PDB file of C-alpha atoms and ligand atoms in Angstrom:
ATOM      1  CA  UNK A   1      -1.293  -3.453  -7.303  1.00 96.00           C
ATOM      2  CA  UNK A   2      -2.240  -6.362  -5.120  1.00 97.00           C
ATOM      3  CA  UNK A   3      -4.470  -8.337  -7.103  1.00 98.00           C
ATOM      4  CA  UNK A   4      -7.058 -11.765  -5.578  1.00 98.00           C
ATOM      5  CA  UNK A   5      -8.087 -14.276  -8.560  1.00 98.00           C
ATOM      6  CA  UNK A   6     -10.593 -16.699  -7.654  1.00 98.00           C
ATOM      7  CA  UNK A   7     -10.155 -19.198 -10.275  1.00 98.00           C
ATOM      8  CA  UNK A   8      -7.069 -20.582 -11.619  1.00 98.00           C
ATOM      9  CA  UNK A   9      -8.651 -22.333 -15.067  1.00 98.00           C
ATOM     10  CA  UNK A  10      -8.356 -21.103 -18.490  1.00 97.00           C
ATOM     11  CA  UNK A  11      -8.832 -17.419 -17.499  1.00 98.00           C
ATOM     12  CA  UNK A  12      -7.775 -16.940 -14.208  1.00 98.00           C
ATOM     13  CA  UNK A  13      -4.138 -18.693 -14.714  1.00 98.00           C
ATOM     14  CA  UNK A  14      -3.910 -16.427 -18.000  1.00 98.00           C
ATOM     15  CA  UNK A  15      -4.778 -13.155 -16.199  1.00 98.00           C
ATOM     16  CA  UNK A  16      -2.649 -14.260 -13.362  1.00 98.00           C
ATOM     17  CA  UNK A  17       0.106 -14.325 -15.379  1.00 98.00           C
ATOM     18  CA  UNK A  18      -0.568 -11.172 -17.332  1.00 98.00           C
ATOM     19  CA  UNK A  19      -0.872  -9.762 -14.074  1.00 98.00           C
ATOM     20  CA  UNK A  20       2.356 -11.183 -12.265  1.00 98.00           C
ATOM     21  CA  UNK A  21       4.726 -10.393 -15.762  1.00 97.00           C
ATOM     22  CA  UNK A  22       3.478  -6.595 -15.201  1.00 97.00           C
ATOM     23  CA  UNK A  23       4.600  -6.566 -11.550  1.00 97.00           C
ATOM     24  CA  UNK A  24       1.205  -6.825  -9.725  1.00 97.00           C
ATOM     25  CA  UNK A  25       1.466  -8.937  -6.655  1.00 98.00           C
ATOM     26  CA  UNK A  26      -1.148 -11.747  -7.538  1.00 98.00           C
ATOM     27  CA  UNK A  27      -2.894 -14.102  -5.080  1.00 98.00           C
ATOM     28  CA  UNK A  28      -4.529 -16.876  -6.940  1.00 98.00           C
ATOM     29  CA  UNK A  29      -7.535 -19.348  -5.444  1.00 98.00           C
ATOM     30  CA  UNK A  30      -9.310 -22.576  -6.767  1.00 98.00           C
ATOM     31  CA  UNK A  31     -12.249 -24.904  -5.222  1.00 98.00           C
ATOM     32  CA  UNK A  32      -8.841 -27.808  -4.378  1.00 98.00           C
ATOM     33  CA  UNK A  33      -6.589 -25.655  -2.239  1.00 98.00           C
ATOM     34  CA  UNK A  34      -3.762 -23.851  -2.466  1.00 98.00           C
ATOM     35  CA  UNK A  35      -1.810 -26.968  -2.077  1.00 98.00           C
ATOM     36  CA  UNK A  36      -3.134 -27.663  -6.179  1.00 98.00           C
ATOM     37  CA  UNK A  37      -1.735 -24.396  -6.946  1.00 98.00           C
ATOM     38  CA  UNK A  38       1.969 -24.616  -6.012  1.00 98.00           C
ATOM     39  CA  UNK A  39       3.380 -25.529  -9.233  1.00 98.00           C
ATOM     40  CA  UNK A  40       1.077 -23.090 -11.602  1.00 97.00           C
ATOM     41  CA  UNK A  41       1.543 -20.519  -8.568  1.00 98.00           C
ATOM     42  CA  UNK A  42       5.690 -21.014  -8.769  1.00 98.00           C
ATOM     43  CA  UNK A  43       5.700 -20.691 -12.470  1.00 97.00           C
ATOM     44  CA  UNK A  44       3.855 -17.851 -13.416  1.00 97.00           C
ATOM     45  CA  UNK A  45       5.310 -15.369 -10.132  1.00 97.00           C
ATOM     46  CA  UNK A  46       1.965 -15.592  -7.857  1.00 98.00           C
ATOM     47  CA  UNK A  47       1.009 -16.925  -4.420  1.00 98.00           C
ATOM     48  CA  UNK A  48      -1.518 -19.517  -4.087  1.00 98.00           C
ATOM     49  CA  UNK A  49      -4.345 -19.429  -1.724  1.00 98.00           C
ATOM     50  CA  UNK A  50      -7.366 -20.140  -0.476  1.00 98.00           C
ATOM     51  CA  UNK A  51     -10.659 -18.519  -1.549  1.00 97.00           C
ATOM     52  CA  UNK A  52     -11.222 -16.682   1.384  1.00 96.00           C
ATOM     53  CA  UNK A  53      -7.412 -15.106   1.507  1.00 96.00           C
ATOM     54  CA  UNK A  54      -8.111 -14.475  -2.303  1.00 97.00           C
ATOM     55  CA  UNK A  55     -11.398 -12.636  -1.290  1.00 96.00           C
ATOM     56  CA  UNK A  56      -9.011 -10.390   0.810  1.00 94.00           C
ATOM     57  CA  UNK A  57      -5.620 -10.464  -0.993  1.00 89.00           C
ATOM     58  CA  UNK A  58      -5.880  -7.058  -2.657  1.00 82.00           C
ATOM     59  CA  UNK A  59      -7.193  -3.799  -4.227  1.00 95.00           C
ATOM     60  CA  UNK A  60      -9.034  -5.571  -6.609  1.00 98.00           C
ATOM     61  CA  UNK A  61     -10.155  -9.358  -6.964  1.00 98.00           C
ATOM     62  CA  UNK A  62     -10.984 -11.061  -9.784  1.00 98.00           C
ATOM     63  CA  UNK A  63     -14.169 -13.957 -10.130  1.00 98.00           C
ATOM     64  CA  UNK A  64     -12.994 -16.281 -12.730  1.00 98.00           C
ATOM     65  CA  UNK A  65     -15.195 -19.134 -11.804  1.00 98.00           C
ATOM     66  CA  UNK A  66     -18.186 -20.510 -13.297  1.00 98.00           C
ATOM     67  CA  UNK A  67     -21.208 -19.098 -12.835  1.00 98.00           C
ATOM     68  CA  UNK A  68     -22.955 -21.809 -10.915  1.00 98.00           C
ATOM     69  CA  UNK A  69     -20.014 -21.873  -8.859  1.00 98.00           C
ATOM     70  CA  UNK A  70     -20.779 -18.425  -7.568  1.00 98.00           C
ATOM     71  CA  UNK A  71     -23.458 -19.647  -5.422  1.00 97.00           C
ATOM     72  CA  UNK A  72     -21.073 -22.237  -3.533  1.00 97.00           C
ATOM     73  CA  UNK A  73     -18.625 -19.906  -2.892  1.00 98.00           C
ATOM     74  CA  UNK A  74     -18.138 -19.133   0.967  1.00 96.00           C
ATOM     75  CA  UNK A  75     -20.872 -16.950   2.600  1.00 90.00           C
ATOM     76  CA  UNK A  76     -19.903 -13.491   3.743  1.00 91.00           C
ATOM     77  CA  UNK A  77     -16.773 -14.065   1.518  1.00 96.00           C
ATOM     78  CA  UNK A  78     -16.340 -10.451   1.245  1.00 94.00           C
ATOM     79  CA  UNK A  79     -17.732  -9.282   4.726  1.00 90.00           C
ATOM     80  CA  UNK A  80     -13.812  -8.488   6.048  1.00 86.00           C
ATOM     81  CA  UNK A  81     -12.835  -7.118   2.810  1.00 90.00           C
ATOM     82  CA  UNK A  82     -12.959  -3.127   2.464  1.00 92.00           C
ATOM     83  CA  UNK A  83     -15.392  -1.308   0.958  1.00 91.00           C
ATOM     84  CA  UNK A  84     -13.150   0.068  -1.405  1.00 94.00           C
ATOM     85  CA  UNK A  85     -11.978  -3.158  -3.306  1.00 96.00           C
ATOM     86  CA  UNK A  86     -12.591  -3.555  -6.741  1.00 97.00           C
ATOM     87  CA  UNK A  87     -14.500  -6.782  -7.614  1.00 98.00           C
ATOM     88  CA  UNK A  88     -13.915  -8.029 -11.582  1.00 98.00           C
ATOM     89  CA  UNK A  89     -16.733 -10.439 -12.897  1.00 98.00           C
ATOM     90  CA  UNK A  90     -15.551 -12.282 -16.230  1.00 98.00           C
ATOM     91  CA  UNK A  91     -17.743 -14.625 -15.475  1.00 98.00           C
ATOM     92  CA  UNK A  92     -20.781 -15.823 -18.656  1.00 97.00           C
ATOM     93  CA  UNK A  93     -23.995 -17.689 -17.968  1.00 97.00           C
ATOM     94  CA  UNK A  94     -24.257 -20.659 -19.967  1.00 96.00           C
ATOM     95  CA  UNK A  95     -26.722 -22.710 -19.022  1.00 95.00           C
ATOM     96  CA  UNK A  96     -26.872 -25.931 -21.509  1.00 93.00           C
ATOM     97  CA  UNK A  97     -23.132 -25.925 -21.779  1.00 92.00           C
ATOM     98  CA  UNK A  98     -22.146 -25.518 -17.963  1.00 93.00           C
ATOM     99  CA  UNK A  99     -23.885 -23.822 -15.542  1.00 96.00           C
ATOM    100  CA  UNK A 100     -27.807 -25.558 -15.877  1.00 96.00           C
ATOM    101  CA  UNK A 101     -30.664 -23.165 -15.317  1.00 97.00           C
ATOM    102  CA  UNK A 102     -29.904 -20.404 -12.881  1.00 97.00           C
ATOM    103  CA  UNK A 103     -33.842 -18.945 -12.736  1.00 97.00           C
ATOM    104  CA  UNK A 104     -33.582 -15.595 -11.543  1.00 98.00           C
ATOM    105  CA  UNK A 105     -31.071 -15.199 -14.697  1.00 96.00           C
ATOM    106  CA  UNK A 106     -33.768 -16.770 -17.330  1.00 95.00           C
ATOM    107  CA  UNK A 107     -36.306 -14.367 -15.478  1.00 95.00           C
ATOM    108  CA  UNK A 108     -34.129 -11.414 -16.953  1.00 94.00           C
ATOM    109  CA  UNK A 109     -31.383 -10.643 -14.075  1.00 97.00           C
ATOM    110  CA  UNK A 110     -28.133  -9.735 -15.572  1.00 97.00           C
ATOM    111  CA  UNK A 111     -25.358 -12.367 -15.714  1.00 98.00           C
ATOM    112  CA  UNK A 112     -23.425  -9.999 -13.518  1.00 98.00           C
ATOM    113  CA  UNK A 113     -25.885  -8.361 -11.682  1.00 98.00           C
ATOM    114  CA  UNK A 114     -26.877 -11.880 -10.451  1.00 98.00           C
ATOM    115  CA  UNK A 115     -23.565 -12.412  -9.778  1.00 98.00           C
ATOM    116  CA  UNK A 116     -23.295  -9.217  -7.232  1.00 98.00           C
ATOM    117  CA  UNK A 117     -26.065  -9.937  -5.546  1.00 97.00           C
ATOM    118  CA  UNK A 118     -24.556 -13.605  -4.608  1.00 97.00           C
ATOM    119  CA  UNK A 119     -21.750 -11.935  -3.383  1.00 97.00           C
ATOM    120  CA  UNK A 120     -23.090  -8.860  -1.649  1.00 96.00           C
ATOM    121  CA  UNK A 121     -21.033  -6.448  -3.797  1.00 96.00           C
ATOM    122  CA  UNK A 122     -21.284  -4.639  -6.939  1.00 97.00           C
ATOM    123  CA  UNK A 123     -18.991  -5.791  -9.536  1.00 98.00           C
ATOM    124  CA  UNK A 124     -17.312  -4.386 -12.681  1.00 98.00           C
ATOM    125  CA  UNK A 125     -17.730  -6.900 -15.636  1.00 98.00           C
ATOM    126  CA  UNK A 126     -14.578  -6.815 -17.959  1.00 98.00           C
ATOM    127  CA  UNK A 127     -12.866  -9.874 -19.479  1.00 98.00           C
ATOM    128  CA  UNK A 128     -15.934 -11.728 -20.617  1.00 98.00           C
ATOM    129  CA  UNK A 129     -15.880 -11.379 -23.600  1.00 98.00           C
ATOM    130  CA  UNK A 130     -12.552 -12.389 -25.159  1.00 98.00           C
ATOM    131  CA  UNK A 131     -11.546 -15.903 -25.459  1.00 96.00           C
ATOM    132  CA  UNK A 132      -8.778 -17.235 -23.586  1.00 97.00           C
ATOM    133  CA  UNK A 133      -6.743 -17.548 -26.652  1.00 97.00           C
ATOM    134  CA  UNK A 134      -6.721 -14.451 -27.616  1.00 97.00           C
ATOM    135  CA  UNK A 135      -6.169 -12.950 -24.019  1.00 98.00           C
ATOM    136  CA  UNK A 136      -3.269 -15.111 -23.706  1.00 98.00           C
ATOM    137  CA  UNK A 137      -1.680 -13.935 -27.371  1.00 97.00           C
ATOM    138  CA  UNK A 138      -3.261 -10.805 -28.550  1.00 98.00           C
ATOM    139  CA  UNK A 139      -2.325  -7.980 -25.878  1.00 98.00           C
ATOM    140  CA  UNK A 140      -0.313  -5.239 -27.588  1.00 98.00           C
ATOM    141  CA  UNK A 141       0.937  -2.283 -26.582  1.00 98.00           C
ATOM    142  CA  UNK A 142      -1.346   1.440 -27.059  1.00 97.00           C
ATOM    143  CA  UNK A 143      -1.486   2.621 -30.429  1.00 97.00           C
ATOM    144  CA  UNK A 144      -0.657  -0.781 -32.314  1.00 98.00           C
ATOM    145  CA  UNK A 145      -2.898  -0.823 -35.105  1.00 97.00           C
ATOM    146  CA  UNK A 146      -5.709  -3.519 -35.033  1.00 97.00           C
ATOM    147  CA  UNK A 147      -5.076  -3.449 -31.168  1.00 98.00           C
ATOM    148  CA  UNK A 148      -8.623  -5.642 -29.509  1.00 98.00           C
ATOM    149  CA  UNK A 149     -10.614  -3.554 -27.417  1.00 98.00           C
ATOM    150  CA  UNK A 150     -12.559  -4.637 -24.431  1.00 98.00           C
ATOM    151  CA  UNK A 151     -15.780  -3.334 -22.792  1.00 98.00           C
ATOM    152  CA  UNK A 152     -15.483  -2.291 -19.114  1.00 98.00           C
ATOM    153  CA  UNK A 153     -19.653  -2.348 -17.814  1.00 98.00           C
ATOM    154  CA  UNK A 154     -20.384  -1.092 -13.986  1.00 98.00           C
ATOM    155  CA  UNK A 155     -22.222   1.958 -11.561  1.00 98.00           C
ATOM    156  CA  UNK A 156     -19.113   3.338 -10.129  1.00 97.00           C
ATOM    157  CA  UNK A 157     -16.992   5.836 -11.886  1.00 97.00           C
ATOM    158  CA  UNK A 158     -14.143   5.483 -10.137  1.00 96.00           C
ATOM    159  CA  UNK A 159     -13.795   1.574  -9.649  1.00 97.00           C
ATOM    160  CA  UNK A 160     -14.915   1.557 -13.420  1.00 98.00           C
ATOM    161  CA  UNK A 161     -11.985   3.754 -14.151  1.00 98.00           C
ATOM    162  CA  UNK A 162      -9.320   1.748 -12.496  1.00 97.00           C
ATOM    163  CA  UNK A 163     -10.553  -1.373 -14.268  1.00 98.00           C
ATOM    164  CA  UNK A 164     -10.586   0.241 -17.417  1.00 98.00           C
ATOM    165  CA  UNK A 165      -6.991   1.243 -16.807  1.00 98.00           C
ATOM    166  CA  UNK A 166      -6.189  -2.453 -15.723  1.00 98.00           C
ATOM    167  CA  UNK A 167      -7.441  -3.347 -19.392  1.00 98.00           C
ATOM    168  CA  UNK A 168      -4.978  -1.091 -21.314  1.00 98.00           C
ATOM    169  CA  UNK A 169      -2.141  -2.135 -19.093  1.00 97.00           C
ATOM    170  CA  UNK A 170      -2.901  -5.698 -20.266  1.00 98.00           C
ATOM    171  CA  UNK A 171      -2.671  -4.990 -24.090  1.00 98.00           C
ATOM    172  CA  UNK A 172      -5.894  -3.891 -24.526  1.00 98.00           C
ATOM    173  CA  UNK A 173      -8.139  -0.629 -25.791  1.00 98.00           C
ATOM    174  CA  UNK A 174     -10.722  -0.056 -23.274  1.00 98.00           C
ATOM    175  CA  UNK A 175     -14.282   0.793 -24.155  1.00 98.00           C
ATOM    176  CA  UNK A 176     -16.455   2.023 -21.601  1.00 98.00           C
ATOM    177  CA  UNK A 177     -19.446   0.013 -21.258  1.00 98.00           C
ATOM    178  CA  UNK A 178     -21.823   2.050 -19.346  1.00 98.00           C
ATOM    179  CA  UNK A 179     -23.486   0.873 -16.163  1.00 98.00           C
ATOM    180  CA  UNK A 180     -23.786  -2.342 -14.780  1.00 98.00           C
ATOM    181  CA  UNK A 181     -27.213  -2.138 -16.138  1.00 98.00           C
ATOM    182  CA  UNK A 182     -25.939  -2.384 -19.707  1.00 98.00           C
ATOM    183  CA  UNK A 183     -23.799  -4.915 -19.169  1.00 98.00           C
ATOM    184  CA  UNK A 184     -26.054  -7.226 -20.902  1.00 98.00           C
ATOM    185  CA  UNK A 185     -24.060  -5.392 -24.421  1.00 98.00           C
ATOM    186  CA  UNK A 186     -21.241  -7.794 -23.757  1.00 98.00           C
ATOM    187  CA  UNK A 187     -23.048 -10.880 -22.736  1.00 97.00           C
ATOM    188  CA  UNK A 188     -22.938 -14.492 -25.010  1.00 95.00           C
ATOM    189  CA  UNK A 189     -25.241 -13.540 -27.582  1.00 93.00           C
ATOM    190  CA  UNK A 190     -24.211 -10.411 -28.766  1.00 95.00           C
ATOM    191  CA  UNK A 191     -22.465  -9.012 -31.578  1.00 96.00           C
ATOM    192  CA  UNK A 192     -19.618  -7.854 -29.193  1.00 97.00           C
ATOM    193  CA  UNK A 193     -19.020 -11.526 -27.710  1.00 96.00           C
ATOM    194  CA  UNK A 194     -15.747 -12.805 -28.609  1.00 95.00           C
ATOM    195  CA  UNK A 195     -15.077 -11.360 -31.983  1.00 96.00           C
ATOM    196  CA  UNK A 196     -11.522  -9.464 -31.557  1.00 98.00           C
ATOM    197  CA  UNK A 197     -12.750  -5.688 -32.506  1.00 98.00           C
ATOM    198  CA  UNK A 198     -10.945  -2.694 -32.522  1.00 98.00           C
ATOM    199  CA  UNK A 199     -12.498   0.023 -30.583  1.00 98.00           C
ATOM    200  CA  UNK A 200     -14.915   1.652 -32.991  1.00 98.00           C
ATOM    201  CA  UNK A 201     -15.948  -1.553 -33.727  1.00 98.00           C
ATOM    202  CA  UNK A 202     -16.979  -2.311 -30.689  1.00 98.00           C
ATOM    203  CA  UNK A 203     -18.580   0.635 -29.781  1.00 98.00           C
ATOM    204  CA  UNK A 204     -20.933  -0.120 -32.779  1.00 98.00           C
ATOM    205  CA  UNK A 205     -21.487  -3.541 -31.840  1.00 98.00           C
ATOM    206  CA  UNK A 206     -22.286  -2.937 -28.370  1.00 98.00           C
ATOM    207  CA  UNK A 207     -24.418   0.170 -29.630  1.00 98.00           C
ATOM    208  CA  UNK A 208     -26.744  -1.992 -31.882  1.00 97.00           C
ATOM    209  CA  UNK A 209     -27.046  -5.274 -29.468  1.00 97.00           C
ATOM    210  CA  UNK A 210     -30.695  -6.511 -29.160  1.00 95.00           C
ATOM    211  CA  UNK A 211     -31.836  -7.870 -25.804  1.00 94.00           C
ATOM    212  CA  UNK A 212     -34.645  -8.970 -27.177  1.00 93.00           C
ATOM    213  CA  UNK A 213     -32.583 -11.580 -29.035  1.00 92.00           C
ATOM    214  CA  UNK A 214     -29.482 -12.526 -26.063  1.00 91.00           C
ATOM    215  CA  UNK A 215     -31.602 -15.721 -25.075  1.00 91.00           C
ATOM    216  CA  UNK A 216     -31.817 -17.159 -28.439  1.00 92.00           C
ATOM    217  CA  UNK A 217     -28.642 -16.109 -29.791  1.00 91.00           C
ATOM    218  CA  UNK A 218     -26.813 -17.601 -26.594  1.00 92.00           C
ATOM    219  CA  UNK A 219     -28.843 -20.948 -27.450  1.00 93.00           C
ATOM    220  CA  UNK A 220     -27.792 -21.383 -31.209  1.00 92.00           C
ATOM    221  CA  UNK A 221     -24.093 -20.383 -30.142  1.00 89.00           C
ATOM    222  CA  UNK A 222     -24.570 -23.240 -27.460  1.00 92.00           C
ATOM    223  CA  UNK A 223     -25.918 -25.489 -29.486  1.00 93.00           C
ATOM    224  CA  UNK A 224     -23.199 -25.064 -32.253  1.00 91.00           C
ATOM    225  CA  UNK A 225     -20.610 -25.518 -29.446  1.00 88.00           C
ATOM    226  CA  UNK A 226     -22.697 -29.287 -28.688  1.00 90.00           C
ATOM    227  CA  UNK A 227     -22.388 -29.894 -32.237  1.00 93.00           C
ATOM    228  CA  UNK A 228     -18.657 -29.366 -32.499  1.00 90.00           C
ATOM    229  CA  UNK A 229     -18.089 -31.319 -29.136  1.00 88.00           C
ATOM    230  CA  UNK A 230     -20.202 -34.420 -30.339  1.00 90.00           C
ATOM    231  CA  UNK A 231     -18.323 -34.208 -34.121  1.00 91.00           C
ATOM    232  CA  UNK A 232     -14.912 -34.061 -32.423  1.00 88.00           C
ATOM    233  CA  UNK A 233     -15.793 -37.075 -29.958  1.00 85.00           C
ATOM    234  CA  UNK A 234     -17.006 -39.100 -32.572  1.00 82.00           C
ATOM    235  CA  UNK A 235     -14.095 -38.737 -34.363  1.00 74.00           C
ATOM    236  CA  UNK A 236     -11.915 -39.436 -31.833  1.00 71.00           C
ATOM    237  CA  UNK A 237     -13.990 -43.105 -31.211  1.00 64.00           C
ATOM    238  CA  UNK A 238     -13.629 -44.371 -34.355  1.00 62.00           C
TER     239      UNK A 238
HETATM  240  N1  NAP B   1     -12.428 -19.867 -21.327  1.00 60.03           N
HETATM  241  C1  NAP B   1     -12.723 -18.747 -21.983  1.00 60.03           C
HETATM  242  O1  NAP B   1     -12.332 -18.549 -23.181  1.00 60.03           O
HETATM  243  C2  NAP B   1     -13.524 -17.671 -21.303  1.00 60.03           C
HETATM  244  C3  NAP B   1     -13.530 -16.392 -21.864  1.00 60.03           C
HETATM  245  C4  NAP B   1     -14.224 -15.360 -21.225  1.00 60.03           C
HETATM  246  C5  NAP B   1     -14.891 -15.607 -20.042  1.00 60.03           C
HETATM  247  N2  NAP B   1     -14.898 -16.858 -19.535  1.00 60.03           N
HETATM  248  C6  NAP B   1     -15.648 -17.090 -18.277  1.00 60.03           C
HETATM  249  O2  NAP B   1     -14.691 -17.085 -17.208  1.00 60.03           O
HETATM  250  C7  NAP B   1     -15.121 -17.979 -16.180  1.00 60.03           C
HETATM  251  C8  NAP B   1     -14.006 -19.002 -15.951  1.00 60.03           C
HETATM  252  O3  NAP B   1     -13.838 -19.724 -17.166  1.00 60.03           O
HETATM  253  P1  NAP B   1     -12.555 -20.664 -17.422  1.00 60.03           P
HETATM  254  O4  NAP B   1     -12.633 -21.033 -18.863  1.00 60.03           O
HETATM  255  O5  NAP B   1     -11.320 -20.044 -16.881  1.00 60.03           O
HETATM  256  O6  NAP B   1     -12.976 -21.927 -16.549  1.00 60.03           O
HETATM  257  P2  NAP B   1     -12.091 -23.203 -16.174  1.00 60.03           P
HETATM  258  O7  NAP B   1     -10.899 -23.306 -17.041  1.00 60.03           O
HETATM  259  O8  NAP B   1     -13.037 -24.345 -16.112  1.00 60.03           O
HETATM  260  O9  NAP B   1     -11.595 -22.892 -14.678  1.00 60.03           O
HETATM  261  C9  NAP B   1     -12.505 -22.713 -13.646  1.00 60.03           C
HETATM  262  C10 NAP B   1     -11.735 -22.399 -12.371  1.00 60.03           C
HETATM  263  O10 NAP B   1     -12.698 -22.085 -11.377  1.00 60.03           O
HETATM  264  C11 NAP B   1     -12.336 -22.775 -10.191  1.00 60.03           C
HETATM  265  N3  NAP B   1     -13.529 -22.993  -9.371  1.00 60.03           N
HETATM  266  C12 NAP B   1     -14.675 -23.645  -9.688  1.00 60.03           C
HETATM  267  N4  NAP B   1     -15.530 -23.622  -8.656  1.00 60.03           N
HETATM  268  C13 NAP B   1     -14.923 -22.927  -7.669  1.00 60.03           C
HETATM  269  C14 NAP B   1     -15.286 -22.569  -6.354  1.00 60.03           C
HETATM  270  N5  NAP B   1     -16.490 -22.878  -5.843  1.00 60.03           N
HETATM  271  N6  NAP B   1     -14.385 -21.880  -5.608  1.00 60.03           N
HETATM  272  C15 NAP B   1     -13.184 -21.543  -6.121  1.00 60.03           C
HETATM  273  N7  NAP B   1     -12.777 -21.839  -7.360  1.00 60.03           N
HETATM  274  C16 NAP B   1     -13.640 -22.537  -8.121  1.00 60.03           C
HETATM  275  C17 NAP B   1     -11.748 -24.077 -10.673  1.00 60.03           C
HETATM  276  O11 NAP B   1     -10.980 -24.634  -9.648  1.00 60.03           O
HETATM  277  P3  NAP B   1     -10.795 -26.240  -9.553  1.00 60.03           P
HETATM  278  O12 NAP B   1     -10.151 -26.658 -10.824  1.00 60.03           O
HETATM  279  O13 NAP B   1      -9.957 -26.430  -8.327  1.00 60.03           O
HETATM  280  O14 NAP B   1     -12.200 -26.797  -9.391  1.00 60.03           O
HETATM  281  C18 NAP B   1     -10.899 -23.563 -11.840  1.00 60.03           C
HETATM  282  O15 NAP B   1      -9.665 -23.079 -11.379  1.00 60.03           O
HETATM  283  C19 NAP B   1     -16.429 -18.610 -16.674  1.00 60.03           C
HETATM  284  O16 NAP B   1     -17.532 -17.936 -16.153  1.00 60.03           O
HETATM  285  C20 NAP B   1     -16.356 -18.421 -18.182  1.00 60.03           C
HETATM  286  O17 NAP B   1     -17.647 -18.379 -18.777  1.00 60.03           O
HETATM  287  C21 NAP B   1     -14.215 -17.903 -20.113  1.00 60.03           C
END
């Protein structure tokens, strides 16, 4: 498939190159240029870009970009793209780690449902939740025991069904995550956030989520994540 990533960090260079090694024909974007990209772009099998070519490269693009960054991205980025493109968000709100307050978010919007209305376009959110570490290492192939699952969340059947099909051809057991308007089952706070579970597992854990709690759980996981930066840092200045 042709295949835009906007975002060429962490997650976007690892799907990339997931992507490429399968025989997808990947265009990959960042804020710099696709002058920053060449090397990254020349290693991994992809073409480097610009955000707007990304936008347009292929049957489905990926947003691998902050959140916060979603509101600087070009306006009308997907006006001359076709109706029928697939648009990935793997993107995660975190506001006192990255991102500072997005309001309509803290009001109760979906991560991703905020993130479609930015960009005009309903999205499919997949990929959130799994670190980068274990998206880079943990793909297997269907029916290896202990394979990691991954939740698939959006309104259209059929878009839904080609991402959840991207998902297994990565290494991974996809889980259906209902609409878009459930998406908030695999969002930082919740028992299905980065924890490596097989299928069943996941089902359960996206099954007995608590929305009521998302808020607070994403703040204790943030401020853990402080702690651990601060420790490190301080051990690293003495
Ligand atoms: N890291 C993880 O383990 C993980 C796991 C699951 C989901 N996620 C989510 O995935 C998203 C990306 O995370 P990451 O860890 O890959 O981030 P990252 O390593 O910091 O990379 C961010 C990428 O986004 C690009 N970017 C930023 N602003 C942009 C803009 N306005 N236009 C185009 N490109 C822009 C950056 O390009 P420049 O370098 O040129 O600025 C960079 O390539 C986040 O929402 C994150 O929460 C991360």
């Amino acid at each position: 498939m042709r295949i835009g990533i906007i975002g060429a960090g962490s997650m976007g260079g690892i799907l990339a190159r997931h992507l490429a090694k399968r025989g997808h024909h990947v265009a990959i974007a960042n804020s710099r240029g696709p002058e920053s990209l060449t090397a990254l772009a020349a290693e991994i099998g992809a073409t480097p870009v610009s955000v707007v070519n990304a936008a347009q490269a292929g049957e489905i693009v990926i947003l691998a970009i902050p959140t916060n960054a979603v509101a600087d991205l070009p306006k009308a980025l997907f006006a001359n793209a076709p109706g029928s493109v697939v648009v990935i968000d793997i993107g995660n709100y975190h506001p006192e780690l990255r991102d500072g307050r997005i309001a309509a978010i803290d009001r109760g919007m979906l991560d991703s449902q905020w993130v479609a209305q930015q960009i005009g376009r309903p999205v499919i959110k997949a990929f959130n939740n799994i670190f980068a570490k274990s998206l880079l290492e943990k793909g297997a192939p269907k029916g290896t025991k202990g394979r990691i699952a991954l939740p698939v969340a959006g309104d259209s059947l059929d878009t839904k069904a080609a991402v959840l099909r991207l998902v297994d051809d990565l290494g991974f057991d996809p889980v259906d995550g209902g609409d878009l308007d459930n998406s908030w089952r695999q969002q930082p706070g919740t028992p299905a956030y980065c924890r490596d579970l097989e299928a069943a597992a996941l089902r359960r854990a996206l099954a007995e989520a608590d929305r009521s709690r998302i808020a607070e759980c994403r703040a204790e996981q943030e401020a853990r994540i402080k702690r651990q930066i601060a420790a490190l840092s301080g051990a690293e200045s003495l």
